[in-house]
């Protein structure tokens, strides 16, 4: 009867059988097919109350109790059919979806399962009237359980038109974050948000190909006021996308220090990008430039913003228009190009970004200007070298620098560094990278060098009026004595006591 289209009679016959024998497995299965057909009719008529009633009646069959657990996934396809058909229908309202979701929770689904994932995909199609994600998605995702995502859910989907769509996992994570941010602002779902952000750490480890996970963590932690956690997540995100302007811009939003904030905006503005995407960053940078008295550079930023809006036919933002009317703007000659300013002010951003990498003190032992490499020795007596071709730092032999290395210091290969700066306060490195002591220097006639204790002194360093036994204040640095096969000290400065 059902196959010939007589659903009503088929349903009545199944009801009679089940009433007399409720444990009849095949009667339950037949009823399940009848109910599915009736749900499809209710979907066609957009009869949500009837659809919800039928879903609950389906759940009451408890097909899982008769070893037909997988059949419950037919509900996934019914819901998918409904949301696909009416996703863009103006008659659809989220109150209908709330009712359908409530009915769906009565069904005992087999999870994880590829058809259980179909149910998640179905609810992702729902949008609010304003185009935002359905607010009920938060409860839906928490009920569905992100731990039920399958490995195949993390793969891109090839569409019929030949284009690729991002994975189901990426879509649900993105949508869930958007809903959580709205709910956090209302003081809702706080505990769930903290748990989700913490759990995303494992997602980052298991699925490094999804680049936005640390971005999501940073956004949620920031909304929760957990700024240290937000900054840590933001650093990790920037490491994944160091050439994306918006990653540096996000980092700037999480920094309290205005100089470091400006540095992050400068770093963002050095990233390759369409100028029209940079107007907000340029505006933020311009305000800080003005705050620090860099008026020509600030005016350059606002002039650029106006030029971009004019070219695109956009209205000038009100805050920019107000700035152009101010006296300082009218009387300031803009800088010709702010790129040099950007490059000169990236250091604080880089320091903040690489803040989780410890600085290592190194002594520059020699410089090969022709090959543009520096040799160095570390506090724990490791030798190495690195290229200085692209570095803005001015390197000097026997000078101490603080370096954040990118990984380990290799043997026989150039090391790479994230940041490097010349040390001003040498005190922490006394006895490690230099020694300052008063020594009695003796030298026999004809000797080209001498040792005072473990300090090697080249005779060329001694003054013309030197006499063996003279007293000097000696500054020495570590060096490797190849002949003795050991570390020793080499004098780099001799000065008579005053």
Short mmCIF file of C-alpha atoms in Angstrom, two decimals:
data_model
loop_
_atom_site.label_atom_id
_atom_site.label_comp_id
_atom_site.label_asym_id
_atom_site.label_seq_id
_atom_site.Cartn_x
_atom_site.Cartn_y
_atom_site.Cartn_z
CA UNK A 1 0.00 0.00 0.00
CA UNK A 2 2.81 2.39 0.87
CA UNK A 3 4.66 1.71 -2.37
CA UNK A 4 1.53 2.34 -4.39
CA UNK A 5 1.11 5.70 -2.69
CA UNK A 6 -1.61 4.80 -0.20
CA UNK A 7 0.29 6.07 2.83
CA UNK A 8 -2.79 6.70 4.93
CA UNK A 9 -4.07 3.10 4.75
CA UNK A 10 -0.55 1.71 5.17
CA UNK A 11 -0.08 3.81 8.31
CA UNK A 12 -3.45 2.61 9.74
CA UNK A 13 -2.62 -1.05 9.07
CA UNK A 14 0.80 -0.69 10.74
CA UNK A 15 -0.83 0.99 13.72
CA UNK A 16 -3.23 -1.95 14.14
CA UNK A 17 -0.41 -4.49 13.99
CA UNK A 18 1.78 -2.56 16.44
CA UNK A 19 -1.11 -2.13 18.85
CA UNK A 20 -1.63 -5.88 19.03
CA UNK A 21 2.08 -6.75 18.88
CA UNK A 22 4.29 -3.77 19.80
CA UNK A 23 7.48 -5.88 19.73
CA UNK A 24 7.03 -6.92 16.10
CA UNK A 25 10.31 -5.83 14.50
CA UNK A 26 9.03 -5.85 10.94
CA UNK A 27 5.91 -3.89 11.88
CA UNK A 28 8.16 -1.21 13.42
CA UNK A 29 10.28 -1.08 10.28
CA UNK A 30 7.20 -0.80 8.06
CA UNK A 31 5.83 1.96 10.27
CA UNK A 32 9.17 3.78 10.05
CA UNK A 33 8.90 3.83 6.25
CA UNK A 34 5.30 5.03 6.47
CA UNK A 35 6.26 7.85 8.83
CA UNK A 36 9.16 8.87 6.61
CA UNK A 37 6.80 9.14 3.65
CA UNK A 38 4.35 11.20 5.72
CA UNK A 39 7.19 13.48 6.86
CA UNK A 40 8.08 14.15 3.24
CA UNK A 41 4.45 15.14 2.59
CA UNK A 42 4.52 17.44 5.63
CA UNK A 43 7.75 18.96 4.31
CA UNK A 44 6.15 19.64 0.92
CA UNK A 45 3.28 21.40 2.67
CA UNK A 46 5.64 23.22 5.08
CA UNK A 47 3.51 21.80 7.89
CA UNK A 48 5.99 22.12 10.77
CA UNK A 49 3.66 21.02 13.62
CA UNK A 50 2.78 17.82 11.72
CA UNK A 51 6.44 17.22 10.83
CA UNK A 52 7.45 17.54 14.48
CA UNK A 53 4.65 15.20 15.60
CA UNK A 54 5.75 12.58 13.06
CA UNK A 55 9.43 12.85 14.12
CA UNK A 56 8.48 12.19 17.75
CA UNK A 57 6.28 9.26 16.71
CA UNK A 58 9.21 7.90 14.73
CA UNK A 59 11.43 8.22 17.81
CA UNK A 60 8.86 6.29 19.85
CA UNK A 61 9.37 3.26 17.57
CA UNK A 62 12.79 2.78 19.26
CA UNK A 63 14.25 1.05 16.26
CA UNK A 64 17.55 0.85 18.16
CA UNK A 65 15.90 -1.73 20.43
CA UNK A 66 15.30 -4.09 17.49
CA UNK A 67 18.84 -3.82 16.02
CA UNK A 68 17.82 -1.18 13.48
CA UNK A 69 19.63 1.74 15.09
CA UNK A 70 20.96 2.97 11.74
CA UNK A 71 17.43 3.47 10.41
CA UNK A 72 17.03 6.46 12.74
CA UNK A 73 19.26 8.37 10.33
CA UNK A 74 16.31 8.64 7.97
CA UNK A 75 15.35 11.61 10.15
CA UNK A 76 18.63 13.28 9.12
CA UNK A 77 17.57 13.14 5.49
CA UNK A 78 14.08 14.43 6.26
CA UNK A 79 15.50 17.45 8.10
CA UNK A 80 18.04 18.02 5.37
CA UNK A 81 15.25 17.93 2.80
CA UNK A 82 13.30 20.54 4.76
CA UNK A 83 16.20 22.98 5.33
CA UNK A 84 17.43 22.61 1.76
CA UNK A 85 13.99 23.30 0.32
CA UNK A 86 13.19 26.29 2.50
CA UNK A 87 16.62 27.76 3.33
CA UNK A 88 15.87 30.87 1.24
CA UNK A 89 12.09 30.87 1.65
CA UNK A 90 10.77 34.03 3.32
CA UNK A 91 8.04 31.96 5.00
CA UNK A 92 10.68 30.12 7.02
CA UNK A 93 11.35 31.51 10.48
CA UNK A 94 13.76 30.26 13.09
CA UNK A 95 10.90 29.46 15.48
CA UNK A 96 10.01 26.63 13.04
CA UNK A 97 13.60 25.35 13.15
CA UNK A 98 13.61 25.55 16.95
CA UNK A 99 10.55 23.29 17.00
CA UNK A 100 12.06 20.84 14.53
CA UNK A 101 15.31 20.68 16.50
CA UNK A 102 13.40 20.06 19.71
CA UNK A 103 11.60 17.14 18.04
CA UNK A 104 14.84 15.75 16.60
CA UNK A 105 16.41 15.51 20.07
CA UNK A 106 13.89 12.78 20.91
CA UNK A 107 15.52 10.47 18.34
CA UNK A 108 18.31 8.11 19.44
CA UNK A 109 20.88 8.50 16.65
CA UNK A 110 23.82 6.22 16.02
CA UNK A 111 26.92 8.40 16.45
CA UNK A 112 29.41 8.99 15.07
CA UNK A 113 28.10 8.15 11.63
CA UNK A 114 28.26 9.71 8.18
CA UNK A 115 24.46 10.17 8.18
CA UNK A 116 24.59 11.71 11.65
CA UNK A 117 26.88 14.30 10.07
CA UNK A 118 24.14 14.92 7.46
CA UNK A 119 21.94 16.15 10.31
CA UNK A 120 24.58 18.69 11.35
CA UNK A 121 24.96 19.86 7.76
CA UNK A 122 21.17 20.26 7.52
CA UNK A 123 20.93 22.69 10.43
CA UNK A 124 23.93 24.67 9.17
CA UNK A 125 21.81 25.79 6.21
CA UNK A 126 19.51 27.80 8.48
CA UNK A 127 19.99 31.58 8.72
CA UNK A 128 18.32 34.28 10.76
CA UNK A 129 16.23 36.94 8.98
CA UNK A 130 19.23 39.32 9.09
CA UNK A 131 21.44 36.73 7.45
CA UNK A 132 23.28 35.76 10.62
CA UNK A 133 23.71 32.17 11.73
CA UNK A 134 20.69 30.59 13.42
CA UNK A 135 21.05 31.34 17.14
CA UNK A 136 19.77 27.91 18.10
CA UNK A 137 22.85 26.42 16.47
CA UNK A 138 24.73 26.73 19.77
CA UNK A 139 22.37 24.31 21.52
CA UNK A 140 22.22 22.12 18.43
CA UNK A 141 26.02 21.75 18.19
CA UNK A 142 26.35 21.09 21.91
CA UNK A 143 23.65 18.42 21.71
CA UNK A 144 25.10 16.93 18.52
CA UNK A 145 28.63 16.78 19.97
CA UNK A 146 31.69 17.97 18.04
CA UNK A 147 33.50 14.84 19.19
CA UNK A 148 31.30 13.00 16.65
CA UNK A 149 32.93 14.70 13.67
CA UNK A 150 34.42 12.08 11.38
CA UNK A 151 37.76 12.33 9.62
CA UNK A 152 35.92 12.73 6.32
CA UNK A 153 34.09 15.74 7.80
CA UNK A 154 37.42 17.59 7.78
CA UNK A 155 37.85 17.21 4.01
CA UNK A 156 36.77 19.71 1.36
CA UNK A 157 33.68 18.82 -0.65
CA UNK A 158 33.63 18.81 -4.47
CA UNK A 159 30.41 20.38 -5.71
CA UNK A 160 28.50 19.48 -8.86
CA UNK A 161 29.70 22.68 -10.54
CA UNK A 162 33.32 21.62 -10.09
CA UNK A 163 34.04 24.08 -7.29
CA UNK A 164 35.30 23.07 -3.87
CA UNK A 165 33.45 23.88 -0.66
CA UNK A 166 35.22 24.06 2.71
CA UNK A 167 34.77 21.05 4.94
CA UNK A 168 31.76 20.44 7.16
CA UNK A 169 34.02 20.72 10.22
CA UNK A 170 35.29 24.16 9.20
CA UNK A 171 31.77 25.36 8.49
CA UNK A 172 30.34 24.22 11.81
CA UNK A 173 33.30 25.59 13.81
CA UNK A 174 33.01 28.96 12.08
CA UNK A 175 29.24 29.15 12.58
CA UNK A 176 29.43 27.99 16.19
CA UNK A 177 32.03 30.66 17.01
CA UNK A 178 29.83 33.39 15.49
CA UNK A 179 26.89 32.29 17.64
CA UNK A 180 29.02 31.97 20.76
CA UNK A 181 30.37 35.52 20.37
CA UNK A 182 26.79 36.85 20.24
CA UNK A 183 25.77 34.81 23.26
CA UNK A 184 28.87 35.76 25.28
CA UNK A 185 28.01 39.43 24.71
CA UNK A 186 24.64 38.66 26.35
CA UNK A 187 26.29 36.86 29.25
CA UNK A 188 25.13 33.46 27.99
CA UNK A 189 26.96 30.20 27.23
CA UNK A 190 30.07 31.34 29.09
CA UNK A 191 31.08 27.94 30.46
CA UNK A 192 30.40 26.28 27.13
CA UNK A 193 32.52 28.92 25.38
CA UNK A 194 35.48 28.40 27.73
CA UNK A 195 35.30 24.63 27.27
CA UNK A 196 35.07 24.99 23.49
CA UNK A 197 38.05 27.37 23.28
CA UNK A 198 40.12 25.04 25.46
CA UNK A 199 39.13 22.01 23.39
CA UNK A 200 40.11 23.78 20.17
CA UNK A 201 43.73 23.24 21.23
CA UNK A 202 43.32 19.56 20.39
CA UNK A 203 41.70 20.45 17.06
CA UNK A 204 44.76 22.59 16.28
CA UNK A 205 47.04 19.62 16.98
CA UNK A 206 44.96 17.08 15.07
CA UNK A 207 44.03 19.32 12.11
CA UNK A 208 46.84 21.84 11.47
CA UNK A 209 45.54 22.34 7.92
CA UNK A 210 42.58 24.32 9.32
CA UNK A 211 44.29 27.70 9.64
CA UNK A 212 41.62 29.64 11.53
CA UNK A 213 41.35 27.56 14.69
CA UNK A 214 43.69 29.76 16.73
CA UNK A 215 41.86 32.79 15.36
CA UNK A 216 38.62 31.38 16.77
CA UNK A 217 40.31 30.72 20.12
CA UNK A 218 41.63 34.27 20.27
CA UNK A 219 38.22 35.78 19.44
CA UNK A 220 36.42 33.73 22.09
CA UNK A 221 39.02 34.32 24.80
CA UNK A 222 38.95 38.05 24.04
CA UNK A 223 35.14 38.10 24.31
CA UNK A 224 35.43 36.28 27.64
CA UNK A 225 38.00 38.80 28.90
CA UNK A 226 40.71 36.10 29.10
CA UNK A 227 43.32 38.36 27.51
CA UNK A 228 46.45 36.32 28.26
CA UNK A 229 44.90 33.28 26.63
CA UNK A 230 43.69 35.45 23.75
CA UNK A 231 47.18 36.83 23.12
CA UNK A 232 48.73 33.36 23.23
CA UNK A 233 46.22 32.06 20.69
CA UNK A 234 46.73 35.15 18.51
CA UNK A 235 50.50 34.60 18.48
CA UNK A 236 49.97 31.03 17.31
CA UNK A 237 47.62 32.24 14.60
CA UNK A 238 50.07 34.86 13.32
CA UNK A 239 52.76 32.15 13.16
CA UNK A 240 50.48 30.28 10.77
CA UNK A 241 49.72 33.40 8.70
CA UNK A 242 52.59 35.86 9.16
CA UNK A 243 51.94 37.53 5.80
CA UNK A 244 48.23 38.18 6.38
CA UNK A 245 47.59 41.80 7.37
CA UNK A 246 44.48 40.94 9.38
CA UNK A 247 46.34 38.51 11.62
CA UNK A 248 48.66 41.32 12.76
CA UNK A 249 45.68 43.66 13.05
CA UNK A 250 43.93 41.17 15.34
CA UNK A 251 47.07 40.91 17.45
CA UNK A 252 47.09 44.71 17.77
CA UNK A 253 43.56 44.64 19.17
CA UNK A 254 44.71 42.36 21.98
CA UNK A 255 47.63 44.55 23.10
CA UNK A 256 47.27 47.23 25.77
CA UNK A 257 50.54 49.08 25.11
CA UNK A 258 49.90 51.73 22.43
CA UNK A 259 53.44 51.63 21.04
CA UNK A 260 53.29 47.86 20.59
CA UNK A 261 49.80 48.26 19.13
CA UNK A 262 51.08 50.77 16.54
CA UNK A 263 53.97 48.42 15.79
CA UNK A 264 51.49 45.63 15.00
CA UNK A 265 49.55 47.92 12.66
CA UNK A 266 52.83 48.87 10.96
CA UNK A 267 53.62 45.18 10.54
CA UNK A 268 50.14 44.65 9.06
CA UNK A 269 50.70 47.47 6.59
CA UNK A 270 53.91 45.84 5.33
CA UNK A 271 51.96 42.73 4.30
CA UNK A 272 51.02 42.45 0.61
CA UNK A 273 47.34 43.24 0.19
CA UNK A 274 44.78 45.16 -1.85
CA UNK A 275 44.87 48.74 -0.48
CA UNK A 276 41.06 48.78 -0.23
CA UNK A 277 41.27 46.05 2.44
CA UNK A 278 43.58 48.16 4.60
CA UNK A 279 41.45 51.24 5.29
CA UNK A 280 40.51 50.22 8.84
CA UNK A 281 44.09 49.31 9.68
CA UNK A 282 45.35 52.57 8.20
CA UNK A 283 42.78 54.53 10.22
CA UNK A 284 43.82 52.80 13.46
CA UNK A 285 47.50 53.34 12.66
CA UNK A 286 46.85 56.98 11.73
CA UNK A 287 45.19 57.72 15.08
CA UNK A 288 48.16 56.27 16.98
CA UNK A 289 50.66 58.11 14.79
CA UNK A 290 48.88 61.34 15.66
CA UNK A 291 48.87 60.38 19.35
CA UNK A 292 52.65 59.94 19.30
CA UNK A 293 53.24 63.18 17.42
CA UNK A 294 54.01 61.67 14.02
CA UNK A 295 51.78 64.18 12.25
CA UNK A 296 53.18 63.90 8.67
CA UNK A 297 52.83 60.10 8.80
CA UNK A 298 49.35 60.34 10.34
CA UNK A 299 48.18 62.70 7.61
CA UNK A 300 49.60 60.35 4.96
CA UNK A 301 47.41 57.54 6.30
CA UNK A 302 44.22 59.61 6.25
CA UNK A 303 45.03 60.99 2.80
CA UNK A 304 45.43 57.42 1.57
CA UNK A 305 42.07 56.44 3.10
CA UNK A 306 40.34 59.34 1.34
CA UNK A 307 42.00 58.45 -1.97
CA UNK A 308 40.90 54.81 -1.68
CA UNK A 309 37.29 55.74 -0.85
CA UNK A 310 37.17 58.27 -3.65
CA UNK A 311 38.52 55.77 -6.18
CA UNK A 312 35.99 53.14 -5.10
CA UNK A 313 33.12 55.61 -5.01
CA UNK A 314 32.60 55.00 -1.30
CA UNK A 315 31.46 57.58 1.22
CA UNK A 316 34.22 58.99 3.42
CA UNK A 317 33.84 57.57 6.95
CA UNK A 318 32.51 60.13 9.41
CA UNK A 319 35.48 59.79 11.80
CA UNK A 320 37.93 60.37 8.94
CA UNK A 321 35.93 63.35 7.70
CA UNK A 322 36.02 64.86 11.20
CA UNK A 323 39.80 64.42 11.41
CA UNK A 324 40.38 66.22 8.11
CA UNK A 325 38.64 69.29 9.56
CA UNK A 326 41.01 69.53 12.51
CA UNK A 327 43.71 72.20 12.68
CA UNK A 328 46.67 69.80 12.88
CA UNK A 329 45.55 68.05 9.70
CA UNK A 330 45.11 71.30 7.77
CA UNK A 331 48.57 72.57 8.79
CA UNK A 332 50.52 69.34 8.31
CA UNK A 333 52.41 68.40 5.14
CA UNK A 334 51.97 64.63 4.61
CA UNK A 335 54.99 62.37 4.37
CA UNK A 336 55.73 61.19 0.83
CA UNK A 337 55.74 57.51 1.79
CA UNK A 338 55.07 55.76 5.08
CA UNK A 339 56.78 52.47 4.17
CA UNK A 340 60.09 53.49 5.84
CA UNK A 341 58.09 54.39 8.98
CA UNK A 342 56.38 50.98 8.94
CA UNK A 343 59.67 49.12 8.65
CA UNK A 344 61.29 51.19 11.38
CA UNK A 345 58.44 50.46 13.81
CA UNK A 346 57.93 46.70 13.36
CA UNK A 347 60.32 45.70 16.15
CA UNK A 348 57.86 45.83 19.07
CA UNK A 349 55.32 43.77 17.13
CA UNK A 350 57.94 41.15 16.38
CA UNK A 351 59.10 41.14 20.01
CA UNK A 352 55.52 40.68 21.20
CA UNK A 353 54.81 38.07 18.56
CA UNK A 354 57.88 36.01 19.41
CA UNK A 355 57.47 36.65 23.14
CA UNK A 356 57.08 32.95 23.89
CA UNK A 357 60.53 32.21 22.42
CA UNK A 358 63.28 32.92 25.00
CA UNK A 359 66.08 35.32 24.09
CA UNK A 360 69.58 33.84 23.99
CA UNK A 361 72.63 36.00 24.64
CA UNK A 362 75.31 35.65 21.96
CA UNK A 363 78.67 37.29 21.39
CA UNK A 364 79.55 38.19 17.80
CA UNK A 365 82.97 36.57 17.44
CA UNK A 366 83.70 37.59 13.84
CA UNK A 367 82.06 39.17 10.80
CA UNK A 368 82.66 38.21 7.18
CA UNK A 369 81.49 41.31 5.34
CA UNK A 370 82.11 39.76 1.92
CA UNK A 371 79.85 36.78 2.58
CA UNK A 372 77.63 38.80 4.92
CA UNK A 373 77.67 36.30 7.76
CA UNK A 374 78.35 36.64 11.48
CA UNK A 375 79.94 34.03 13.68
CA UNK A 376 78.76 33.85 17.27
CA UNK A 377 79.14 32.01 20.55
CA UNK A 378 76.32 31.51 23.05
CA UNK A 379 76.33 31.68 26.84
CA UNK A 380 76.45 27.88 27.03
CA UNK A 381 79.42 27.74 24.61
CA UNK A 382 77.83 26.81 21.33
CA UNK A 383 79.36 28.09 18.11
CA UNK A 384 77.30 29.06 15.10
CA UNK A 385 76.79 31.61 12.37
CA UNK A 386 73.93 33.36 10.59
CA UNK A 387 73.38 35.50 7.52
CA UNK A 388 73.04 39.26 8.01
CA UNK A 389 71.97 40.08 4.44
CA UNK A 390 68.39 40.99 5.32
CA UNK A 391 68.92 42.22 8.87
CA UNK A 392 68.45 45.89 9.77
CA UNK A 393 70.77 45.51 12.77
CA UNK A 394 74.28 47.01 12.69
CA UNK A 395 76.62 44.21 13.80
CA UNK A 396 79.87 44.81 15.65
CA UNK A 397 82.53 42.26 16.61
CA UNK A 398 82.84 41.41 20.31
CA UNK A 399 79.42 42.95 20.94
CA UNK A 400 76.62 41.09 22.77
CA UNK A 401 73.20 40.62 21.16
CA UNK A 402 69.96 39.06 22.40
CA UNK A 403 68.62 36.61 19.81
CA UNK A 404 65.43 34.60 19.44
CA UNK A 405 66.45 31.66 17.28
CA UNK A 406 64.05 29.98 14.87
CA UNK A 407 64.60 26.43 16.08
CA UNK A 408 67.86 24.84 17.18
CA UNK A 409 71.32 26.10 16.30
CA UNK A 410 72.54 23.71 13.58
CA UNK A 411 76.09 22.43 13.20
CA UNK A 412 77.77 23.45 9.96
CA UNK A 413 74.69 25.27 8.68
CA UNK A 414 73.50 28.86 9.14
CA UNK A 415 71.17 29.44 12.06
CA UNK A 416 68.03 31.52 11.51
CA UNK A 417 66.61 33.98 13.97
CA UNK A 418 63.21 35.55 14.59
CA UNK A 419 64.44 38.69 16.37
CA UNK A 420 67.80 40.16 17.27
CA UNK A 421 68.77 43.27 19.20
CA UNK A 422 71.97 44.79 20.49
CA UNK A 423 72.31 44.51 24.28
CA UNK A 424 72.71 47.73 26.24
CA UNK A 425 72.97 46.30 29.76
CA UNK A 426 75.83 43.75 29.81
CA UNK A 427 75.47 42.92 33.53
CA UNK A 428 73.53 39.62 33.07
CA UNK A 429 76.30 38.30 30.81
CA UNK A 430 79.28 38.98 33.11
CA UNK A 431 81.37 35.84 33.46
CA UNK A 432 79.47 34.22 30.58
CA UNK A 433 80.13 36.31 27.48
CA UNK A 434 82.71 38.70 28.91
CA UNK A 435 84.99 39.16 31.90
CA UNK A 436 86.34 42.39 33.31
CA UNK A 437 89.31 42.01 35.67
CA UNK A 438 92.59 43.64 36.72
CA UNK A 439 95.63 41.59 35.60
CA UNK A 440 99.39 41.79 35.82
CA UNK A 441 100.62 41.21 32.27
CA UNK A 442 104.03 39.65 31.70
CA UNK A 443 105.63 39.14 28.28
CA UNK A 444 109.10 37.90 27.45
CA UNK A 445 111.09 39.63 24.75
CA UNK A 446 110.17 38.33 21.27
CA UNK A 447 106.86 36.76 22.31
CA UNK A 448 103.86 37.54 20.04
CA UNK A 449 101.31 36.64 22.72
CA UNK A 450 101.00 35.71 26.34
CA UNK A 451 98.60 34.01 28.74
CA UNK A 452 97.65 35.52 32.05
CA UNK A 453 95.88 32.69 33.75
CA UNK A 454 93.39 31.51 31.12
CA UNK A 455 93.28 34.86 29.28
CA UNK A 456 95.01 35.02 25.90
CA UNK A 457 96.55 38.45 25.14
CA UNK A 458 97.91 39.35 21.71
CA UNK A 459 101.15 41.37 22.01
CA UNK A 460 99.85 43.80 19.36
CA UNK A 461 97.28 45.03 21.89
CA UNK A 462 99.97 46.23 24.33
CA UNK A 463 100.92 49.93 24.28
CA UNK A 464 104.30 51.10 23.01
CA UNK A 465 105.50 51.92 26.54
CA UNK A 466 104.57 48.52 27.92
CA UNK A 467 106.84 46.89 30.43
CA UNK A 468 106.48 43.29 31.58
CA UNK A 469 104.59 43.25 34.87
CA UNK A 470 102.38 46.25 34.09
CA UNK A 471 98.87 46.25 35.53
CA UNK A 472 95.86 46.52 33.15
CA UNK A 473 92.10 46.45 33.36
CA UNK A 474 91.32 43.68 30.89
CA UNK A 475 88.04 42.87 29.14
CA UNK A 476 88.05 39.38 27.63
CA UNK A 477 85.56 37.28 25.70
CA UNK A 478 85.22 33.51 25.26
CA UNK A 479 86.89 31.76 22.33
CA UNK A 480 87.63 28.17 21.41
CA UNK A 481 91.33 27.26 21.62
CA UNK A 482 91.76 24.68 18.87
CA UNK A 483 95.26 23.63 20.01
CA UNK A 484 94.14 23.03 23.58
CA UNK A 485 90.72 21.70 22.45
CA UNK A 486 88.98 23.78 25.09
CA UNK A 487 87.17 27.03 25.70
CA UNK A 488 89.28 29.89 26.98
CA UNK A 489 89.25 33.70 27.12
CA UNK A 490 90.70 36.26 24.70
CA UNK A 491 91.45 39.85 25.64
CA UNK A 492 89.69 42.42 23.47
CA UNK A 493 90.47 45.55 25.46
CA UNK A 494 93.35 46.61 27.73
CA UNK A 495 93.32 49.82 29.74
CA UNK A 496 95.66 51.12 32.38
CA UNK A 497 93.95 51.77 35.73
CA UNK A 498 93.21 55.41 36.38
#
